[in-house]
Structure formats: C-alpha cells, structure tokens
Amino acid sequence: MSYKSNLFVFLFIGLIFSCSPKTENLFEADIIIYGGTSAAVTAAVQAKKMGKTVLVVSPDTHLGGLSSGGLGFTDTGNKSVIGGLAREFYHRVYLHYEQDSAWKWQKREEYGNMGQGTPAMDGANRTMWIFEPHVAEQVFEDFAKENNLIIYRDEWLDRENGMVLENGAIQSFQTLSGKTFQGRMFIDATYEGDLMAAAGVSYFVGREANSVYGENWNGVEVGVYQHGHYFQDSISAYKVPGDPSSGLLPEISDQAPGINGEGDKKLQAYNFRMALSRNPDNLIPFAKPENYNPARYELLARVYASGWDETFNKFDPIPNNKTDTNNHGPFSTDYIGKNYDYPEASYERRKEIILEHADYQKGLMYFLANDPKVPQEVRDEMSKYGLAADEFTDNGGWPHQIYVREARRMIGNYVMTEHDVLGVKEVPQPVGMGSYSLDSHNTQRFVTPGGFVQNEGDIGVHPKQPYSISYGTLIPKKDEVSNLLVPVCVSSSHTAFGSIRMEPVFMILGQSAAAAASLSIDQKIAVQDLEYEALRKVLLEEKQVLEQ
C-alpha cells in the first residue's frame, strides 16, 4: 500500500469518527484493544500515557489473564531485561507485600522468599516476582482505575461476521452482544488471536517442521527428554499389562507420534495453575467430581508403583501458605493431547474443552488425596492441601483462566525463530527482550513399539544470554492489515514462542505495541511504515530494555 493510500485510509477513518451518527451500540476510540490479558492492560495504560483515547474490549471478566489466573510463581528468566510497565507491575506487588496487612495466613518471616533464580522479594530493586492471584488482579485493576480505562467486559468478538475492513485496514468490529467498536488502531491482546484471525492475518497452529526455518528443536521430538516429564520405566500402555488385546489405558493416544523433525498441528498441553492452600482455615477440600472415574488415573498409579516420588516438586510456594501448583512428572495436571482444536474452535467447543480440562484436573486432585493406589505418605500430605478459599472466590476457588500455553501464532513482518532466541543471529528493531528457555510442555502421549507408554514434545533449551524481540513480530504483513498489532500471538516459530510466551514478556510487548500504535496515529501511517528510531526513542523513555 502506498503512502497516498495509507493517508486515504486514515482520512477515511477520521471522516467516520467526525461524521458518523452516534448510536447506542457504537463505541469509538483512537485505539481499540481486544483482550483482558496482562498485555491488554499495559497496552491500554501506554496508550493513555501518549494521549490517545482507548477502549479495552475483553471477553474475560477478570483482568490479567494468567498473571492473575494462578501463575504467581513467575517465569522470569533474567529479571534485568524486564522494564517499563512490566517492572512497575512487579514493583507494585512488592509494595503490597511490604504491608503487614498483606500477611494474613502466614508470618512474613515464615515465607521462604524463594523465586526462580533470585529471591521472590528483591529489596534492592524493590520488586517482587512471586504473588497470590488476587494481588495481581488488584494491581491490574489499580492500573485501570488510575488511568481511567474504559473496559467492556464479557464482550466476545463476532468471529464470523463482526469484522469490517476497508482498503486493508480494520474499521471496526462487532461483538456478540451487538456492540460495535470503531478505531484508528487495533491491538489483539488475546491468547487465542481471534481478532487477528478474523481480520484475515496469516497465522500458524502447531509445530513447524525443522526444515521450515532451519531449526533443531521444532517438530516431533520422540526420545528427547529435557525435563522430568517422561516415563522413566517400562510402563505398559494396556489395561492388562503386556496384553494389547485388552485395549489402551485412558489418556493414551492410539496414533503414532510421527517422525522426528516433522511438523504437525498438535499443541503443547494446557492445564490450570491452581492456587492451593495449606491453612485449614483457608482451604476448600478436593471434592469428588460428579463424573469421577479413577480408572483414568491408572497410569499415575503405575508410575507410583514404579517408585516415582516427585508429587510435590512443583507445589511452588507463594505468600500466605499457598502454592502455585503446576504440572510435574510423566502424568500430572497437563491434559496431554486434549487441546488440539482449541485455537480455532467455536466458543461453545472451547467451553467444552475448558470443562474437560477442569474435570480431568479436579479428578486428579481427588485421586491423589483419596485413592488407595496412591502411596499413603502422598495421600497424607495431600490431605493438608485444598483450593485456596480466598482466591477465585466467584468460581469456587478454581482458576478462571485455563493456561493457554500456545494457540495461533501470527506469520507477520518478521518471524522470530530459535536462531534469534539462541543468539545465532542479530534481531532487528528490538522492542523488548526475553530470556527464558525454549520451553514446551508435552504434546502427545503414545504407545512405543514395545507396548509401553511415553510422552513427546517436552523441550527446555536455555539461551546463553537474553535476546531482543523484533518490532516485526508484532505486526502483520503490510498487504494484509495496516492498523493491527499483536503482542501475544506474536510472529514466531513454535520453538521461539516457547521462550517468548512468558507473562512479563507479554506485558513488555503490550506496552511497545501501544506505543507503536500511538505514533502511527500521530503520523497517519500504517504500522509497517513507522520509523523505528521514533519508536525506539519512546520505548527508552518508558524504560523498556531493548538490548544488552
């Protein structure tokens, strides 16, 4: 698109803003942000800081996504590269826990102060990286209140008929409630990338073959064990051990895993990051689900019978005698192979998938606490835990956000690959940094030729140093959409996204995306035509860290 056509698009949008009749269900702003994630909030705050009107249209009721949805044991990597509003978020968490009133269920001195690589509470830098879900949500709500953010909650994009484009630019979109949101710039800050997809932007779901980008860790990875999430002993996959005619145990696929290095449409597993409590006055015991069937956890019973004893290794401590409990081991809270259709599924089907994951995980917790096939010492310890009663209080203590580790990924102006993350090549036009390992959870559970069960897809390759993330990862190709930025479902390969997909990085990229959107409005240009040096100047002023 030429400069003249870009200018026409912006003049056209401006004409709509100045002349269109106001209706009850039409809402206008310079920047429309779709999503309620941590990236959505930082994007909205940055837009307001740059003098733009902004509306947040969130399908979620709660702000913060996974940051307030149970992921309190933050995956940070090298904390020195976390700047801007992301660092401000962790500073505010620190200020909260500096108050004596914050320590209701535990004495401050009893908290172990253990974080990922550094202390949870970093007094020297006045940041805290580990927190309770409700504390994170309150910080996001404070951001919203202080910046007078207008947020429309429980508003779902009409994915089939709601998008209006003109000359390669989004004019507006409609939600299922009938509201129309009209803007100059749009930001898709969802985990799923629904706005991006509805606008016709190219994307990928699954794992690329290694050959696509010349990578080593993409595609199928049978026999690659980089964490402890695999079956270490020969455990039969069949209901009657060693007898294929008896049929497979539950939760095992009957499909071959594929050839190493080949691509597929499979996704790393989802789960819920539960906030568990050990305080008897602040816990909800694990209830027996209505459709509970202990047979579906027989694999775990066999893991225990083999001598495995790492049940509590990822019950990571967060303040007030609680844990952020994550997947650990060969059979755990990850519901492997049950999310493949989630990214592009209808809203109704997504709700079914989320319910299936919740039923599986709730049943697992009940099994761990009660089943006689679980070692007595494990059951005794599990009996001390329950869902934290003061978290997710409108949902019975259960997290309101499923952990969408990966869904759609844009194929945009620049595709980040493992070569960028591992420092093999220089990243152009940096707008933020990452540092976490190439991290993917298991993608499938299958039967080996010998009749044993095994997992596949788990990788954990550490970069030697932090890496920059390119502006090109936030923007579509220019011939697709000229006024959209995507700070969550960024343009990257499966392996690169395994590192980028951390909540602090999403906050960083949300802020940078809003800065780019604001400058593009000022200059009346497409986001692809924005002069990088102008964006860089603003980001450095906002204390973003762009390179080391």
PDB file of N, CA and C in Angstrom, residues 345-382:
ATOM      1  N   ALA A 345     -11.403 -23.439  17.495  1.00  0.00           N
ATOM      2  CA  ALA A 345     -12.723 -23.964  17.841  1.00  0.00           C
ATOM      3  C   ALA A 345     -13.721 -22.837  18.082  1.00  0.00           C
ATOM      4  N   SER A 346     -15.001 -23.168  17.959  1.00  0.00           N
ATOM      5  CA  SER A 346     -16.056 -22.216  18.304  1.00  0.00           C
ATOM      6  C   SER A 346     -15.997 -21.923  19.790  1.00  0.00           C
ATOM      7  N   TYR A 347     -16.666 -20.847  20.197  1.00  0.00           N
ATOM      8  CA  TYR A 347     -16.722 -20.535  21.620  1.00  0.00           C
ATOM      9  C   TYR A 347     -17.334 -21.691  22.403  1.00  0.00           C
ATOM     10  N   GLU A 348     -18.360 -22.305  21.826  1.00  0.00           N
ATOM     11  CA  GLU A 348     -19.032 -23.412  22.514  1.00  0.00           C
ATOM     12  C   GLU A 348     -18.074 -24.583  22.710  1.00  0.00           C
ATOM     13  N   ARG A 349     -17.315 -24.917  21.648  1.00  0.00           N
ATOM     14  CA  ARG A 349     -16.372 -26.026  21.757  1.00  0.00           C
ATOM     15  C   ARG A 349     -15.249 -25.675  22.735  1.00  0.00           C
ATOM     16  N   ARG A 350     -14.788 -24.439  22.731  1.00  0.00           N
ATOM     17  CA  ARG A 350     -13.747 -24.051  23.699  1.00  0.00           C
ATOM     18  C   ARG A 350     -14.234 -24.234  25.128  1.00  0.00           C
ATOM     19  N   LYS A 351     -15.480 -23.866  25.384  1.00  0.00           N
ATOM     20  CA  LYS A 351     -16.015 -24.060  26.734  1.00  0.00           C
ATOM     21  C   LYS A 351     -16.021 -25.533  27.110  1.00  0.00           C
ATOM     22  N   GLU A 352     -16.330 -26.393  26.136  1.00  0.00           N
ATOM     23  CA  GLU A 352     -16.296 -27.833  26.400  1.00  0.00           C
ATOM     24  C   GLU A 352     -14.876 -28.294  26.728  1.00  0.00           C
ATOM     25  N   ILE A 353     -13.900 -27.805  25.967  1.00  0.00           N
ATOM     26  CA  ILE A 353     -12.502 -28.184  26.204  1.00  0.00           C
ATOM     27  C   ILE A 353     -12.047 -27.726  27.580  1.00  0.00           C
ATOM     28  N   ILE A 354     -12.411 -26.500  27.942  1.00  0.00           N
ATOM     29  CA  ILE A 354     -12.042 -25.978  29.262  1.00  0.00           C
ATOM     30  C   ILE A 354     -12.669 -26.821  30.368  1.00  0.00           C
ATOM     31  N   LEU A 355     -13.941 -27.202  30.191  1.00  0.00           N
ATOM     32  CA  LEU A 355     -14.615 -28.039  31.182  1.00  0.00           C
ATOM     33  C   LEU A 355     -13.963 -29.414  31.260  1.00  0.00           C
ATOM     34  N   GLU A 356     -13.592 -29.974  30.108  1.00  0.00           N
ATOM     35  CA  GLU A 356     -12.923 -31.282  30.087  1.00  0.00           C
ATOM     36  C   GLU A 356     -11.604 -31.216  30.855  1.00  0.00           C
ATOM     37  N   HIS A 357     -10.859 -30.135  30.665  1.00  0.00           N
ATOM     38  CA  HIS A 357      -9.600 -29.973  31.393  1.00  0.00           C
ATOM     39  C   HIS A 357      -9.839 -29.835  32.894  1.00  0.00           C
ATOM     40  N   ALA A 358     -10.862 -29.071  33.255  1.00  0.00           N
ATOM     41  CA  ALA A 358     -11.163 -28.889  34.679  1.00  0.00           C
ATOM     42  C   ALA A 358     -11.598 -30.210  35.313  1.00  0.00           C
ATOM     43  N   ASP A 359     -12.444 -30.966  34.611  1.00  0.00           N
ATOM     44  CA  ASP A 359     -12.894 -32.251  35.148  1.00  0.00           C
ATOM     45  C   ASP A 359     -11.713 -33.199  35.347  1.00  0.00           C
ATOM     46  N   TYR A 360     -10.833 -33.244  34.359  1.00  0.00           N
ATOM     47  CA  TYR A 360      -9.649 -34.105  34.464  1.00  0.00           C
ATOM     48  C   TYR A 360      -8.797 -33.708  35.670  1.00  0.00           C
ATOM     49  N   GLN A 361      -8.543 -32.422  35.829  1.00  0.00           N
ATOM     50  CA  GLN A 361      -7.624 -31.965  36.872  1.00  0.00           C
ATOM     51  C   GLN A 361      -8.255 -32.069  38.260  1.00  0.00           C
ATOM     52  N   LYS A 362      -9.535 -31.755  38.357  1.00  0.00           N
ATOM     53  CA  LYS A 362     -10.206 -31.907  39.647  1.00  0.00           C
ATOM     54  C   LYS A 362     -10.247 -33.378  40.060  1.00  0.00           C
ATOM     55  N   GLY A 363     -10.492 -34.249  39.084  1.00  0.00           N
ATOM     56  CA  GLY A 363     -10.487 -35.681  39.369  1.00  0.00           C
ATOM     57  C   GLY A 363      -9.115 -36.163  39.801  1.00  0.00           C
ATOM     58  N   LEU A 364      -8.079 -35.613  39.169  1.00  0.00           N
ATOM     59  CA  LEU A 364      -6.710 -35.969  39.534  1.00  0.00           C
ATOM     60  C   LEU A 364      -6.410 -35.598  40.981  1.00  0.00           C
ATOM     61  N   MET A 365      -6.815 -34.409  41.392  1.00  0.00           N
ATOM     62  CA  MET A 365      -6.546 -33.977  42.764  1.00  0.00           C
ATOM     63  C   MET A 365      -7.295 -34.848  43.771  1.00  0.00           C
ATOM     64  N   TYR A 366      -8.520 -35.216  43.423  1.00  0.00           N
ATOM     65  CA  TYR A 366      -9.281 -36.107  44.321  1.00  0.00           C
ATOM     66  C   TYR A 366      -8.605 -37.479  44.383  1.00  0.00           C
ATOM     67  N   PHE A 367      -8.147 -37.965  43.258  1.00  0.00           N
ATOM     68  CA  PHE A 367      -7.441 -39.252  43.202  1.00  0.00           C
ATOM     69  C   PHE A 367      -6.205 -39.229  44.091  1.00  0.00           C
ATOM     70  N   LEU A 368      -5.418 -38.164  43.979  1.00  0.00           N
ATOM     71  CA  LEU A 368      -4.189 -38.054  44.770  1.00  0.00           C
ATOM     72  C   LEU A 368      -4.470 -38.044  46.270  1.00  0.00           C
ATOM     73  N   ALA A 369      -5.579 -37.465  46.654  1.00  0.00           N
ATOM     74  CA  ALA A 369      -5.887 -37.326  48.078  1.00  0.00           C
ATOM     75  C   ALA A 369      -6.596 -38.537  48.663  1.00  0.00           C
ATOM     76  N   ASN A 370      -7.156 -39.400  47.793  1.00  0.00           N
ATOM     77  CA  ASN A 370      -8.055 -40.418  48.323  1.00  0.00           C
ATOM     78  C   ASN A 370      -7.845 -41.845  47.829  1.00  0.00           C
ATOM     79  N   ASP A 371      -7.252 -42.049  46.684  1.00  0.00           N
ATOM     80  CA  ASP A 371      -7.237 -43.396  46.111  1.00  0.00           C
ATOM     81  C   ASP A 371      -6.207 -44.293  46.798  1.00  0.00           C
ATOM     82  N   PRO A 372      -6.567 -45.523  47.148  1.00  0.00           N
ATOM     83  CA  PRO A 372      -5.630 -46.421  47.832  1.00  0.00           C
ATOM     84  C   PRO A 372      -4.429 -46.820  46.987  1.00  0.00           C
ATOM     85  N   LYS A 373      -4.477 -46.603  45.669  1.00  0.00           N
ATOM     86  CA  LYS A 373      -3.318 -46.902  44.826  1.00  0.00           C
ATOM     87  C   LYS A 373      -2.246 -45.816  44.923  1.00  0.00           C
ATOM     88  N   VAL A 374      -2.611 -44.698  45.530  1.00  0.00           N
ATOM     89  CA  VAL A 374      -1.640 -43.634  45.786  1.00  0.00           C
ATOM     90  C   VAL A 374      -0.929 -43.937  47.102  1.00  0.00           C
ATOM     91  N   PRO A 375       0.399 -43.843  47.153  1.00  0.00           N
ATOM     92  CA  PRO A 375       1.108 -44.129  48.418  1.00  0.00           C
ATOM     93  C   PRO A 375       0.524 -43.358  49.591  1.00  0.00           C
ATOM     94  N   GLN A 376       0.491 -44.011  50.740  1.00  0.00           N
ATOM     95  CA  GLN A 376      -0.129 -43.407  51.927  1.00  0.00           C
ATOM     96  C   GLN A 376       0.508 -42.072  52.278  1.00  0.00           C
ATOM     97  N   GLU A 377       1.840 -41.979  52.145  1.00  0.00           N
ATOM     98  CA  GLU A 377       2.506 -40.735  52.514  1.00  0.00           C
ATOM     99  C   GLU A 377       2.099 -39.585  51.588  1.00  0.00           C
ATOM    100  N   VAL A 378       1.784 -39.898  50.333  1.00  0.00           N
ATOM    101  CA  VAL A 378       1.310 -38.871  49.415  1.00  0.00           C
ATOM    102  C   VAL A 378      -0.098 -38.441  49.793  1.00  0.00           C
ATOM    103  N   ARG A 379      -0.949 -39.418  50.087  1.00  0.00           N
ATOM    104  CA  ARG A 379      -2.320 -39.078  50.489  1.00  0.00           C
ATOM    105  C   ARG A 379      -2.326 -38.256  51.781  1.00  0.00           C
ATOM    106  N   ASP A 380      -1.451 -38.623  52.711  1.00  0.00           N
ATOM    107  CA  ASP A 380      -1.392 -37.874  53.974  1.00  0.00           C
ATOM    108  C   ASP A 380      -0.993 -36.421  53.713  1.00  0.00           C
ATOM    109  N   GLU A 381      -0.024 -36.216  52.835  1.00  0.00           N
ATOM    110  CA  GLU A 381       0.417 -34.857  52.534  1.00  0.00           C
ATOM    111  C   GLU A 381      -0.656 -34.095  51.763  1.00  0.00           C
ATOM    112  N   MET A 382      -1.289 -34.769  50.794  1.00  0.00           N
ATOM    113  CA  MET A 382      -2.335 -34.104  50.009  1.00  0.00           C
ATOM    114  C   MET A 382      -3.512 -33.690  50.881  1.00  0.00           C
TER     115      MET A 382
END
